[in-house]
Coordinates of C-alpha atoms in Angstrom, one line a residue:
M1 CA 9.6 -70.1 20.6
S2 CA 10.3 -69.4 16.9
L3 CA 7.3 -68.9 14.6
R4 CA 8.4 -71.9 12.5
R5 CA 8.3 -74.1 15.6
A6 CA 4.9 -72.7 16.6
A7 CA 3.6 -73.4 13.1
T8 CA 5.0 -76.9 13.1
L9 CA 3.3 -77.6 16.4
C10 CA 0.0 -76.4 15.0
L11 CA 0.3 -78.6 11.9
R12 CA 1.2 -81.6 14.2
N13 CA -1.8 -80.9 16.3
Q14 CA -4.1 -80.7 13.3
A15 CA -3.0 -84.3 12.4
M16 CA -3.3 -85.5 16.0
A17 CA -6.8 -84.0 16.5
E18 CA -8.4 -85.1 13.3
D19 CA -11.0 -87.0 15.3
C20 CA -12.3 -83.7 16.6
N21 CA -13.5 -82.9 13.1
A22 CA -12.8 -79.3 13.8
L23 CA -11.5 -78.5 10.3
I24 CA -13.2 -78.9 6.9
S25 CA -10.1 -78.1 4.8
R26 CA -6.5 -77.5 5.4
V27 CA -3.6 -76.0 3.4
R28 CA -1.8 -79.0 1.9
D29 CA 1.4 -77.2 1.0
E30 CA 2.9 -77.4 4.4
A31 CA 6.4 -76.6 3.1
G32 CA 5.1 -73.4 1.7
L33 CA 3.3 -72.6 5.0
L34 CA 6.5 -73.2 6.9
Q35 CA 8.4 -71.0 4.5
L36 CA 6.0 -68.1 5.3
A37 CA 6.8 -68.7 9.0
D38 CA 10.5 -68.6 8.2
E39 CA 10.1 -65.3 6.5
A40 CA 8.1 -63.9 9.5
D41 CA 10.9 -65.1 11.8
A42 CA 13.4 -63.2 9.7
R43 CA 11.3 -60.0 9.9
S44 CA 11.0 -60.5 13.6
H45 CA 14.7 -60.9 14.1
S46 CA 15.4 -57.8 12.1
G47 CA 13.0 -55.8 14.2
H48 CA 10.4 -55.2 11.5
P49 CA 7.5 -57.6 12.0
R50 CA 4.4 -56.7 10.1
S51 CA 2.2 -57.0 13.2
A52 CA 1.7 -59.0 16.3
L53 CA 0.2 -61.6 14.0
D54 CA 3.1 -61.9 11.7
G55 CA 3.8 -65.6 11.1
R56 CA 0.9 -66.8 13.3
L57 CA -1.4 -69.6 12.0
I58 CA -5.0 -68.5 11.9
A59 CA -8.1 -70.7 11.2
L60 CA -11.2 -69.3 9.6
K61 CA -14.8 -70.4 10.0
D62 CA -15.9 -71.9 6.7
N63 CA -18.4 -69.2 5.9
I64 CA -15.6 -66.6 5.4
C65 CA -14.6 -66.4 1.7
T66 CA -11.1 -67.4 0.7
V67 CA -9.5 -68.0 -2.7
D68 CA -7.1 -70.7 -1.7
L69 CA -9.5 -73.0 0.1
P70 CA -13.2 -73.9 -0.5
T71 CA -15.9 -72.0 1.3
T72 CA -18.6 -74.6 2.0
C73 CA -20.6 -73.1 4.9
G74 CA -20.8 -76.7 6.2
S75 CA -23.5 -77.3 3.5
R76 CA -24.0 -79.9 0.8
M77 CA -25.3 -76.9 -1.3
L78 CA -21.8 -75.4 -1.4
R79 CA -19.6 -78.5 -1.0
S80 CA -17.6 -77.7 -4.1
Y81 CA -17.6 -73.9 -4.0
T82 CA -14.4 -71.9 -4.1
S83 CA -14.8 -68.1 -3.9
P84 CA -13.2 -66.0 -6.7
F85 CA -12.5 -63.3 -4.1
E86 CA -11.5 -63.2 -0.4
A87 CA -13.2 -61.5 2.5
T88 CA -11.9 -58.1 3.7
V89 CA -10.9 -59.7 7.1
V90 CA -8.9 -62.3 5.2
A91 CA -7.1 -59.6 3.2
R92 CA -6.3 -57.6 6.3
L93 CA -4.9 -60.8 8.0
H94 CA -2.8 -61.4 5.0
A95 CA -1.5 -57.9 5.0
A96 CA -0.6 -58.3 8.7
G97 CA 1.6 -61.3 7.9
A98 CA -0.8 -63.9 9.4
I99 CA -0.8 -67.4 7.8
L100 CA -4.2 -68.7 6.9
G101 CA -3.9 -72.5 7.4
A102 CA -7.4 -74.0 7.6
K103 CA -11.2 -73.6 7.3
A104 CA -13.1 -74.6 10.4
N105 CA -16.3 -76.7 10.6
L106 CA -19.6 -75.1 11.6
D107 CA -23.3 -75.6 11.8
E108 CA -24.7 -75.3 8.2
F109 CA -24.8 -71.6 7.2
G110 CA -24.2 -70.8 10.9
M111 CA -27.6 -72.2 12.1
G112 CA -27.2 -74.2 15.3
S113 CA -26.0 -74.1 18.9
H114 CA -23.9 -77.3 19.0
S115 CA -22.0 -77.6 15.6
I116 CA -23.9 -80.8 14.8
H117 CA -25.8 -79.5 11.7
S118 CA -22.9 -79.8 9.3
H119 CA -22.8 -81.7 6.0
F120 CA -19.2 -82.8 7.1
G121 CA -20.2 -84.3 10.4
P122 CA -20.4 -82.9 13.9
V123 CA -17.5 -81.2 15.7
R124 CA -16.4 -83.3 18.7
N125 CA -15.3 -81.6 21.9
W126 CA -13.1 -84.2 23.6
A127 CA -11.7 -81.6 25.9
A128 CA -15.0 -81.4 27.8
A129 CA -15.7 -85.1 27.7
R130 CA -17.0 -86.7 30.9
R131 CA -14.2 -86.9 33.5
T132 CA -13.6 -90.4 34.7
T133 CA -11.9 -91.9 37.7
T134 CA -9.5 -94.8 37.6
E135 CA -12.4 -97.1 38.2
G136 CA -14.3 -95.7 35.3
R137 CA -16.7 -94.0 37.7
R138 CA -17.8 -90.4 37.2
E139 CA -17.2 -87.8 39.8
D140 CA -19.5 -85.2 38.3
E141 CA -22.7 -87.3 38.0
T142 CA -24.6 -84.8 40.0
M143 CA -23.8 -82.1 37.5
M144 CA -25.3 -83.9 34.5
D145 CA -28.8 -84.9 33.4
D146 CA -30.0 -88.5 33.9
D147 CA -30.1 -89.1 30.2
D148 CA -26.7 -87.5 29.7
D149 CA -24.6 -90.6 30.5
D150 CA -22.0 -90.5 27.8
D151 CA -18.3 -90.7 28.4
G152 CA -17.7 -89.6 24.8
P153 CA -17.3 -86.1 23.3
R154 CA -19.3 -83.2 24.4
S155 CA -20.9 -80.4 22.4
A156 CA -18.5 -77.9 21.0
G157 CA -21.2 -75.2 21.0
G158 CA -22.3 -73.5 17.8
S159 CA -22.2 -72.4 15.3
S160 CA -18.4 -71.6 15.4
G161 CA -17.6 -74.9 17.2
G162 CA -14.9 -75.9 14.7
S163 CA -13.1 -72.6 15.3
A164 CA -13.3 -73.0 19.1
V165 CA -12.1 -76.6 19.1
A166 CA -9.2 -75.8 16.7
V167 CA -8.0 -73.2 19.2
A168 CA -8.6 -75.4 22.2
T169 CA -6.6 -78.2 20.7
G170 CA -3.7 -76.1 19.5
Q171 CA -4.4 -76.4 15.8
C172 CA -3.9 -72.6 15.3
F173 CA -2.9 -69.5 17.2
A174 CA -6.3 -68.0 16.9
A175 CA -9.5 -68.4 14.8
L176 CA -12.2 -66.2 13.3
G177 CA -15.8 -67.1 13.7
T178 CA -19.1 -65.3 13.2
D179 CA -21.5 -64.4 16.0
T180 CA -25.1 -63.9 15.2
G181 CA -26.7 -64.8 18.5
G182 CA -23.7 -66.2 20.5
S183 CA -22.0 -68.3 17.9
V184 CA -18.5 -67.3 19.1
R185 CA -19.1 -66.9 22.8
L186 CA -21.1 -70.2 23.4
P187 CA -18.4 -72.4 21.7
A188 CA -15.7 -70.5 23.7
A189 CA -17.5 -71.3 26.9
Y190 CA -17.9 -74.9 26.0
T191 CA -14.3 -75.4 25.0
G192 CA -12.5 -73.3 27.7
V193 CA -11.1 -70.6 25.4
V194 CA -11.7 -66.8 25.0
G195 CA -14.4 -65.7 22.5
F196 CA -15.0 -62.1 21.6
K197 CA -17.9 -60.5 19.6
P198 CA -17.1 -56.9 18.7
S199 CA -19.6 -54.1 18.4
Y200 CA -21.7 -54.5 15.3
G201 CA -20.2 -52.6 12.4
L202 CA -16.6 -52.4 13.6
V203 CA -15.4 -55.4 11.6
S204 CA -16.2 -55.8 7.9
R205 CA -18.7 -58.4 6.9
W206 CA -17.8 -58.2 3.2
G207 CA -17.0 -61.6 2.0
V208 CA -18.8 -63.3 4.9
V209 CA -21.7 -65.5 3.8
A210 CA -24.8 -63.9 5.4
Y211 CA -27.1 -65.7 7.8
A212 CA -28.9 -62.7 9.6
H213 CA -27.1 -59.7 8.2
S214 CA -28.4 -57.2 10.9
M215 CA -26.7 -59.3 13.6
D216 CA -23.8 -61.2 11.9
T217 CA -20.5 -60.1 13.4
V218 CA -17.0 -61.5 12.8
G219 CA -15.6 -62.5 16.1
V220 CA -12.3 -63.9 17.4
L221 CA -11.4 -67.0 19.4
A222 CA -8.0 -67.6 21.1
T223 CA -6.5 -69.0 24.3
S224 CA -5.9 -65.6 25.9
V225 CA -7.4 -62.1 25.8
Q226 CA -4.1 -60.8 24.6
A227 CA -4.2 -63.0 21.5
V228 CA -7.8 -62.0 20.9
R229 CA -6.9 -58.3 21.0
S230 CA -4.0 -58.7 18.6
V231 CA -6.4 -60.2 16.0
F232 CA -9.1 -57.6 16.7
D233 CA -6.6 -54.8 16.2
V234 CA -5.9 -56.0 12.7
I235 CA -9.4 -56.6 11.5
N236 CA -11.0 -53.5 13.2
A237 CA -11.1 -51.1 10.3
F238 CA -13.6 -49.3 8.0
D239 CA -14.4 -51.1 4.8
A240 CA -16.1 -49.1 2.0
Q241 CA -17.3 -52.3 0.4
D242 CA -19.5 -53.1 3.5
P243 CA -22.5 -50.9 3.8
T244 CA -22.8 -51.8 7.5
S245 CA -19.2 -50.8 8.3
L246 CA -18.9 -47.8 10.6
A247 CA -17.5 -44.8 8.8
P248 CA -14.3 -43.2 10.0
S249 CA -16.2 -40.2 11.3
S250 CA -18.4 -42.4 13.4
R251 CA -15.3 -44.3 14.7
A252 CA -13.7 -41.0 15.7
R253 CA -16.8 -39.9 17.5
I254 CA -17.0 -43.2 19.4
A255 CA -13.3 -42.8 20.4
R256 CA -13.9 -39.3 21.7
H257 CA -17.0 -40.5 23.5
T258 CA -15.4 -43.4 25.3
E259 CA -12.4 -41.3 26.3
L260 CA -14.7 -38.7 27.8
H261 CA -16.5 -41.3 29.9
H262 CA -13.6 -43.4 31.0
H263 CA -12.5 -42.7 34.5
H264 CA -10.0 -44.3 36.8
H265 CA -12.5 -45.0 39.5
P266 CA -13.3 -48.5 40.6
L267 CA -15.5 -50.3 38.1
R268 CA -19.2 -50.6 38.7
I269 CA -20.1 -54.1 37.6
G270 CA -23.7 -54.8 36.8
V271 CA -25.3 -58.2 37.5
P272 CA -28.5 -58.7 35.6
L273 CA -31.2 -60.1 37.9
D274 CA -33.2 -61.3 34.9
Y275 CA -30.4 -63.7 34.0
H276 CA -31.1 -65.9 37.1
V277 CA -33.1 -68.3 35.1
H278 CA -34.2 -71.8 36.4
E279 CA -32.0 -73.4 33.7
L280 CA -28.9 -72.1 35.4
E281 CA -26.9 -75.0 36.7
P282 CA -25.6 -74.8 40.3
G283 CA -21.9 -75.1 39.2
V284 CA -22.3 -72.2 36.8
K285 CA -24.0 -70.1 39.4
R286 CA -21.1 -70.8 41.9
A287 CA -18.6 -69.7 39.2
W288 CA -20.6 -66.5 38.7
Q289 CA -20.6 -65.8 42.4
R290 CA -16.9 -66.5 42.6
T291 CA -16.2 -64.1 39.8
M292 CA -18.2 -61.4 41.5
R293 CA -16.2 -61.8 44.7
R294 CA -13.0 -61.7 42.7
F295 CA -13.9 -58.3 41.3
Q296 CA -14.9 -57.1 44.8
T297 CA -11.5 -58.3 46.2
H298 CA -9.8 -56.0 43.7
G299 CA -11.8 -52.9 44.8
H300 CA -14.7 -52.9 42.3
T301 CA -18.3 -52.9 43.2
I302 CA -21.2 -55.1 42.3
H303 CA -24.7 -53.7 41.4
P304 CA -27.8 -55.7 40.5
V305 CA -29.6 -54.3 37.5
R306 CA -32.8 -55.0 35.7
L307 CA -33.1 -55.8 32.0
P308 CA -36.8 -56.6 31.9
T309 CA -37.2 -57.1 28.1
T310 CA -34.3 -59.5 27.8
R311 CA -36.6 -62.4 28.8
H312 CA -38.3 -61.9 25.4
A313 CA -35.0 -61.5 23.5
L314 CA -34.7 -65.2 22.6
S315 CA -38.2 -65.2 21.1
A316 CA -37.5 -62.1 19.1
Y317 CA -34.2 -63.5 17.9
Y318 CA -35.8 -66.7 16.6
I319 CA -38.2 -64.6 14.6
L320 CA -35.8 -62.1 13.2
A321 CA -32.9 -64.3 12.4
P322 CA -34.9 -66.9 10.5
A323 CA -36.7 -64.2 8.6
E324 CA -33.4 -62.7 7.4
A325 CA -32.1 -66.1 6.7
S326 CA -35.1 -67.0 4.5
S327 CA -34.2 -63.9 2.4
N328 CA -30.4 -64.4 2.4
L329 CA -30.6 -68.1 1.4
A330 CA -33.2 -67.7 -1.4
R331 CA -30.3 -67.4 -3.8
Y332 CA -29.2 -71.0 -3.3
D333 CA -31.5 -72.6 -5.8
G334 CA -29.1 -74.4 -8.1
I335 CA -29.6 -71.8 -10.8
R336 CA -27.9 -68.6 -9.4
F337 CA -25.9 -70.2 -6.6
G338 CA -25.3 -73.6 -5.2
T339 CA -25.0 -77.2 -6.4
R340 CA -27.7 -78.0 -8.9
D341 CA -29.6 -81.3 -8.4
P342 CA -29.3 -83.2 -11.7
G343 CA -32.7 -84.7 -11.6
G344 CA -33.9 -87.2 -14.3
P345 CA -35.1 -90.8 -13.9
D346 CA -31.8 -92.0 -12.5
H347 CA -31.8 -89.4 -9.7
D348 CA -35.4 -89.0 -8.7
H349 CA -36.4 -90.2 -5.3
D350 CA -39.9 -91.2 -4.3
D351 CA -40.3 -88.2 -2.0
D352 CA -39.4 -85.5 -4.5
A353 CA -40.1 -87.0 -7.9
G354 CA -41.8 -84.5 -10.2
L355 CA -40.8 -81.5 -8.1
P356 CA -39.4 -78.5 -9.9
L357 CA -35.6 -78.0 -10.0
Y358 CA -35.7 -75.2 -7.4
A359 CA -37.6 -77.3 -4.8
R360 CA -35.7 -80.5 -5.6
T361 CA -32.3 -78.8 -5.3
R362 CA -33.1 -77.0 -2.0
G363 CA -34.8 -80.1 -0.5
R364 CA -31.8 -82.3 -1.1
N365 CA -28.9 -79.9 -0.5
L366 CA -30.1 -78.0 2.5
G367 CA -30.1 -79.7 5.9
P368 CA -33.1 -80.1 8.1
E369 CA -32.2 -77.3 10.5
V370 CA -31.7 -74.8 7.6
Q371 CA -35.0 -75.9 6.1
R372 CA -36.7 -75.4 9.4
R373 CA -35.4 -71.9 9.9
I374 CA -36.2 -70.9 6.3
L375 CA -39.8 -72.1 6.8
L376 CA -40.1 -70.2 10.1
G377 CA -38.6 -67.1 8.5
T378 CA -40.8 -67.3 5.4
Y379 CA -43.9 -67.7 7.5
S380 CA -43.1 -64.7 9.8
L381 CA -42.6 -62.5 6.7
S382 CA -45.8 -63.6 5.1
A383 CA -48.7 -61.1 4.7
G384 CA -50.8 -62.7 7.3
A385 CA -48.1 -63.0 10.0
R386 CA -45.7 -60.1 9.4
D387 CA -47.5 -57.7 11.7
N388 CA -48.0 -60.2 14.5
Y389 CA -44.5 -61.7 14.4
F390 CA -41.8 -59.9 12.5
R391 CA -42.9 -56.3 13.3
R392 CA -43.4 -57.1 17.0
A393 CA -40.0 -58.8 17.2
Q394 CA -38.4 -55.6 15.7
Q395 CA -40.2 -53.6 18.4
L396 CA -38.9 -56.0 21.1
R397 CA -35.4 -55.6 19.7
R398 CA -35.5 -51.9 20.2
L399 CA -36.7 -52.3 23.7
V400 CA -33.8 -54.7 24.4
Q401 CA -31.5 -52.0 23.2
R402 CA -33.1 -49.4 25.4
D403 CA -32.8 -51.7 28.4
F404 CA -29.1 -51.9 27.9
D405 CA -28.8 -48.1 27.3
A406 CA -30.7 -47.5 30.5
V407 CA -28.3 -49.4 32.8
F408 CA -24.9 -48.3 31.3
A409 CA -23.2 -45.2 32.8
M410 CA -21.9 -44.3 29.3
P411 CA -24.6 -43.2 26.9
N412 CA -24.8 -45.0 23.6
P413 CA -22.5 -43.0 21.3
L414 CA -24.8 -43.5 18.3
R415 CA -28.2 -43.0 19.9
G416 CA -27.6 -41.1 23.1
R417 CA -29.4 -42.4 26.3
H418 CA -32.9 -43.7 25.8
G419 CA -35.1 -44.4 28.8
H420 CA -32.5 -43.3 31.4
D421 CA -35.3 -42.1 33.6
D422 CA -35.5 -45.7 34.8
P423 CA -31.8 -46.9 34.8
G424 CA -32.5 -50.4 35.8
K425 CA -32.7 -49.8 39.6
A426 CA -33.1 -53.2 41.3
D427 CA -35.8 -53.2 44.0
V428 CA -35.8 -56.9 44.9
D429 CA -33.5 -59.2 46.8
V430 CA -30.9 -61.1 44.7
D431 CA -29.5 -64.5 45.6
V432 CA -25.9 -63.9 44.6
D433 CA -24.1 -64.6 47.9
V434 CA -22.0 -61.4 47.6
D435 CA -22.4 -57.9 49.0
V436 CA -24.2 -55.7 46.5
D437 CA -25.1 -52.1 46.2
V438 CA -28.7 -51.7 45.2
D439 CA -28.3 -48.0 44.3
V440 CA -27.4 -48.0 40.6
D441 CA -28.5 -44.5 39.6
P442 CA -25.1 -43.6 38.1
G443 CA -25.3 -46.6 35.9
V444 CA -22.8 -49.4 35.5
D445 CA -19.6 -49.7 33.4
L446 CA -20.0 -53.3 32.4
L447 CA -22.3 -56.3 32.8
L448 CA -21.2 -59.7 34.1
C449 CA -23.1 -62.9 33.5
P450 CA -22.6 -66.5 32.5
T451 CA -22.1 -67.2 28.8
A452 CA -24.2 -70.4 28.9
P453 CA -26.7 -71.7 31.5
G454 CA -24.9 -75.1 31.9
R455 CA -22.0 -77.4 30.9
P456 CA -21.8 -78.7 27.3
P457 CA -24.2 -81.7 26.8
S458 CA -23.0 -85.0 25.4
L459 CA -22.7 -85.2 21.7
R460 CA -24.4 -88.6 21.7
S461 CA -27.6 -87.3 23.4
L462 CA -27.8 -84.4 20.9
L463 CA -27.3 -86.7 17.9
Q464 CA -29.9 -89.2 19.2
T465 CA -32.4 -86.4 19.6
Q466 CA -31.7 -85.1 16.1
T467 CA -31.9 -88.6 14.5
Q468 CA -35.2 -89.4 16.3
A469 CA -36.7 -86.1 15.2
Q470 CA -35.8 -86.7 11.6
A471 CA -37.1 -90.3 11.7
R472 CA -40.4 -89.1 13.1
A473 CA -40.6 -86.5 10.4
R474 CA -39.9 -89.0 7.7
A475 CA -42.5 -91.4 9.1
Q476 CA -45.0 -88.6 9.6
E477 CA -45.6 -89.6 13.1
H478 CA -47.9 -86.9 14.5
E479 CA -48.9 -88.5 17.8
A480 CA -49.3 -85.7 20.4
A481 CA -46.8 -87.1 22.9
E482 CA -44.0 -87.7 20.3
D483 CA -44.6 -84.3 18.7
H484 CA -44.4 -82.6 22.2
H485 CA -41.1 -84.4 22.9
R486 CA -39.6 -83.3 19.5
R487 CA -40.6 -79.7 20.1
R488 CA -39.2 -79.8 23.7
S489 CA -35.8 -81.1 22.3
L490 CA -35.6 -78.3 19.7
V491 CA -36.5 -75.6 22.3
Q492 CA -33.8 -77.0 24.7
E493 CA -31.2 -76.5 21.9
Y494 CA -32.4 -72.9 21.3
V495 CA -32.4 -72.0 25.1
N496 CA -28.6 -72.4 25.1
D497 CA -28.4 -68.9 23.6
V498 CA -30.5 -67.3 26.3
F499 CA -27.5 -65.3 27.8
T500 CA -25.8 -64.4 24.5
V501 CA -28.7 -63.3 22.3
P502 CA -29.5 -60.0 24.0
A503 CA -26.1 -58.5 23.3
S504 CA -26.4 -59.6 19.7
L505 CA -29.8 -58.0 19.3
A506 CA -28.4 -54.7 20.7
G507 CA -25.1 -55.0 18.7
L508 CA -23.0 -54.7 21.9
P509 CA -19.4 -55.9 22.5
A510 CA -19.3 -59.1 24.6
I511 CA -16.5 -61.5 25.5
S512 CA -16.5 -65.0 27.1
V513 CA -13.6 -65.7 29.4
P514 CA -13.1 -69.2 31.0
V515 CA -13.2 -69.2 34.8
A516 CA -12.9 -71.9 37.3
A517 CA -15.8 -74.2 37.8
G518 CA -14.5 -77.1 39.9
D519 CA -12.0 -79.9 40.4
L520 CA -12.5 -83.1 38.6
A521 CA -10.3 -86.2 38.2
V522 CA -9.6 -87.0 34.5
E523 CA -7.7 -89.7 32.8
D524 CA -4.1 -88.9 31.7
D525 CA -4.4 -88.8 27.9
G526 CA -0.6 -88.9 27.4
V527 CA -0.6 -85.7 25.3
E528 CA 1.6 -82.8 26.2
H529 CA -0.3 -79.7 27.1
G530 CA 0.7 -76.1 26.3
D531 CA 1.3 -73.2 28.5
G532 CA -1.7 -71.2 27.2
D533 CA 0.4 -68.5 25.5
G534 CA -1.1 -69.2 22.1
D535 CA 2.1 -70.4 20.5
G536 CA 0.4 -73.5 19.2
D537 CA 2.0 -75.8 21.8
A538 CA -1.3 -76.7 23.4
A539 CA -0.8 -80.1 21.8
A540 CA -4.2 -81.5 21.1
R541 CA -5.7 -80.7 24.5
G542 CA -9.0 -82.0 23.2
G543 CA -7.7 -84.5 20.7
G544 CA -7.1 -87.2 23.2
G545 CA -8.4 -88.3 26.6
R546 CA -11.4 -90.2 25.2
G547 CA -13.4 -92.3 27.6
G548 CA -14.4 -95.9 26.9
G549 CA -14.3 -97.3 30.4
R550 CA -10.7 -98.4 30.4
R551 CA -8.7 -98.2 33.6
T552 CA -6.2 -95.3 33.3
R553 CA -4.0 -93.2 35.5
T554 CA -5.8 -90.1 36.6
T555 CA -4.6 -86.5 37.0
R556 CA -6.3 -83.2 37.9
R557 CA -7.1 -80.9 35.1
R558 CA -9.1 -77.7 34.9
E559 CA -12.8 -77.5 34.5
T560 CA -14.1 -74.2 33.4
V561 CA -17.3 -72.3 32.5
G562 CA -17.6 -69.2 30.4
M563 CA -18.2 -65.9 32.1
Q564 CA -19.5 -63.1 29.8
I565 CA -18.5 -59.4 30.0
I566 CA -20.8 -57.0 28.1
G567 CA -20.1 -53.4 27.4
Q568 CA -21.9 -50.4 26.0
Y569 CA -21.8 -50.0 22.2
G570 CA -18.3 -48.9 21.0
D571 CA -16.7 -49.7 24.4
D572 CA -14.8 -52.7 23.0
G573 CA -11.5 -51.5 24.5
R574 CA -12.8 -51.5 28.0
V575 CA -14.5 -54.9 27.6
L576 CA -11.1 -56.3 26.4
D577 CA -9.2 -54.6 29.3
V578 CA -11.5 -56.0 32.0
A579 CA -11.5 -59.4 30.3
A580 CA -7.7 -59.3 30.4
M581 CA -7.8 -58.5 34.1
L582 CA -10.2 -61.4 34.8
D583 CA -8.1 -63.7 32.7
E584 CA -4.9 -62.7 34.6
W585 CA -6.6 -63.2 38.0
E586 CA -7.7 -66.7 37.0
R587 CA -4.3 -67.6 35.8
A588 CA -2.5 -66.2 38.8
A589 CA -4.8 -68.0 41.2
A590 CA -4.2 -71.3 39.4
A591 CA -0.5 -70.7 39.3
D592 CA -0.3 -69.8 43.0
G593 CA -1.9 -73.1 43.9
D594 CA -4.8 -71.4 45.7
D595 CA -6.5 -74.3 47.6
D596 CA -9.9 -72.5 47.2
H597 CA -9.3 -72.1 43.5
P598 CA -10.5 -75.0 41.3
L599 CA -7.9 -74.2 38.7
A600 CA -4.9 -74.8 41.0
V601 CA -3.4 -76.9 38.2
E602 CA -1.9 -76.3 34.8
R603 CA -3.8 -73.7 32.8

């Protein structure tokens, strides 16, 4: 397929999938965009393409600065902001010939797990909407909560939900997101695409609006591991403008280190026992077991490991990330940065009349989730709480890093091996329904676990919870029962990151790959579906197929969950290699019509 044809399909899909609300802004000069694709076609035909991305349409999460399109961060505070400079990753994509065609929706300033906290409205994941039969009945009722009875769109994950849905619906070849605690991998799992978070420091953060700068990592989403790798190869480079970018000498040392420890023996795959949490849905657990057996079928071995501190990782993350956010977002006051509230008698509201400009501007232009995390972070950094919260969270973060270092066979190239005297040897039984080797003294090469504990929840239930919480806050209803329900709802949202946060705290490379979950009958949405090669012909896979109870013809279509592969720091290449193997096995099983394979349909 020509690059012009692929770009045309992406533009068509953008128009068809507008109801997904995946994009905040798009390039309006479509003729100029197609001209760039024609020029890339000419270079390709002459045998001199700039890169594997030459002429490919790329979407960017809207917290990555560009000069041609606004950078809003999904916030009212920056709704009219256009950056005077572009991020380093954008410059590298331009140099590689990639075409930057859209900015993707996100949770405001990257704070959220479902892409519902955006000034521009929630992202709608129609691709994962409730599957219905011809009679309008649901075949997967047992997989859902009792209050999750919506046939409408599902959660797209967050905070890079717009980037994930744009890829899933064929609106671009690939997309960039940012991953702080799972913000690339969770949306990838919820939308059935591949999402990769590189090792911290490999990809420049210069020009990326900061949320939690010690964890923020630019990641890649695409329909295949091959497409993800082609983007990563372009943006993986040292940047002198970014103080957290790994220097060339460190990159060379990591390359020598990984080459020294890579052998051609069968892989030793670690399965974290501590990730068998009670929130893990049965369907996700079965997919995990099936993936383990697939590795065993190909000659690799499974080894249970212990990561004892990871059960505290989520708590540490939600202290550290808000603390950094409270510092990073202090600049948005309407004086230095951000939209200034005009004030005056014509603009004052009863709830903020008489407040100073700073407080009035932030109160009106920052959303409730951002305000909540700023308050949490400010408190944890206060004199009375710093030692009890922030400092202890930092100590827990170091212990999480040491847990990972202890179970990997390859020592951390930057720190060496800490705590290897107890390399995570498992001494308890594990209910994984596969043959495992309990002796893990040599360490493991990679870790395998689910990306999310369950399927994406319905968007309606999430929005209802959010609306009710805001209404109670405005009415100052502090009855114990209602306050407990509100706290429980917020905690449930945060728990979605339980499997992704540990790798972010440790700065490790991790990738989410869609694997088979089960067969479900779904309505025929009448939209042509692509072949998964990333050419943009996945015509609005999530843009149609909405429920509504109407009688429709049904077909079988894939249902997937995300499976996460985590590697040692700097071992990004092996993580991508193994993810490509898993992706190939899944596609082959589906294409061969394996009766035992739930993806024995178009992928």
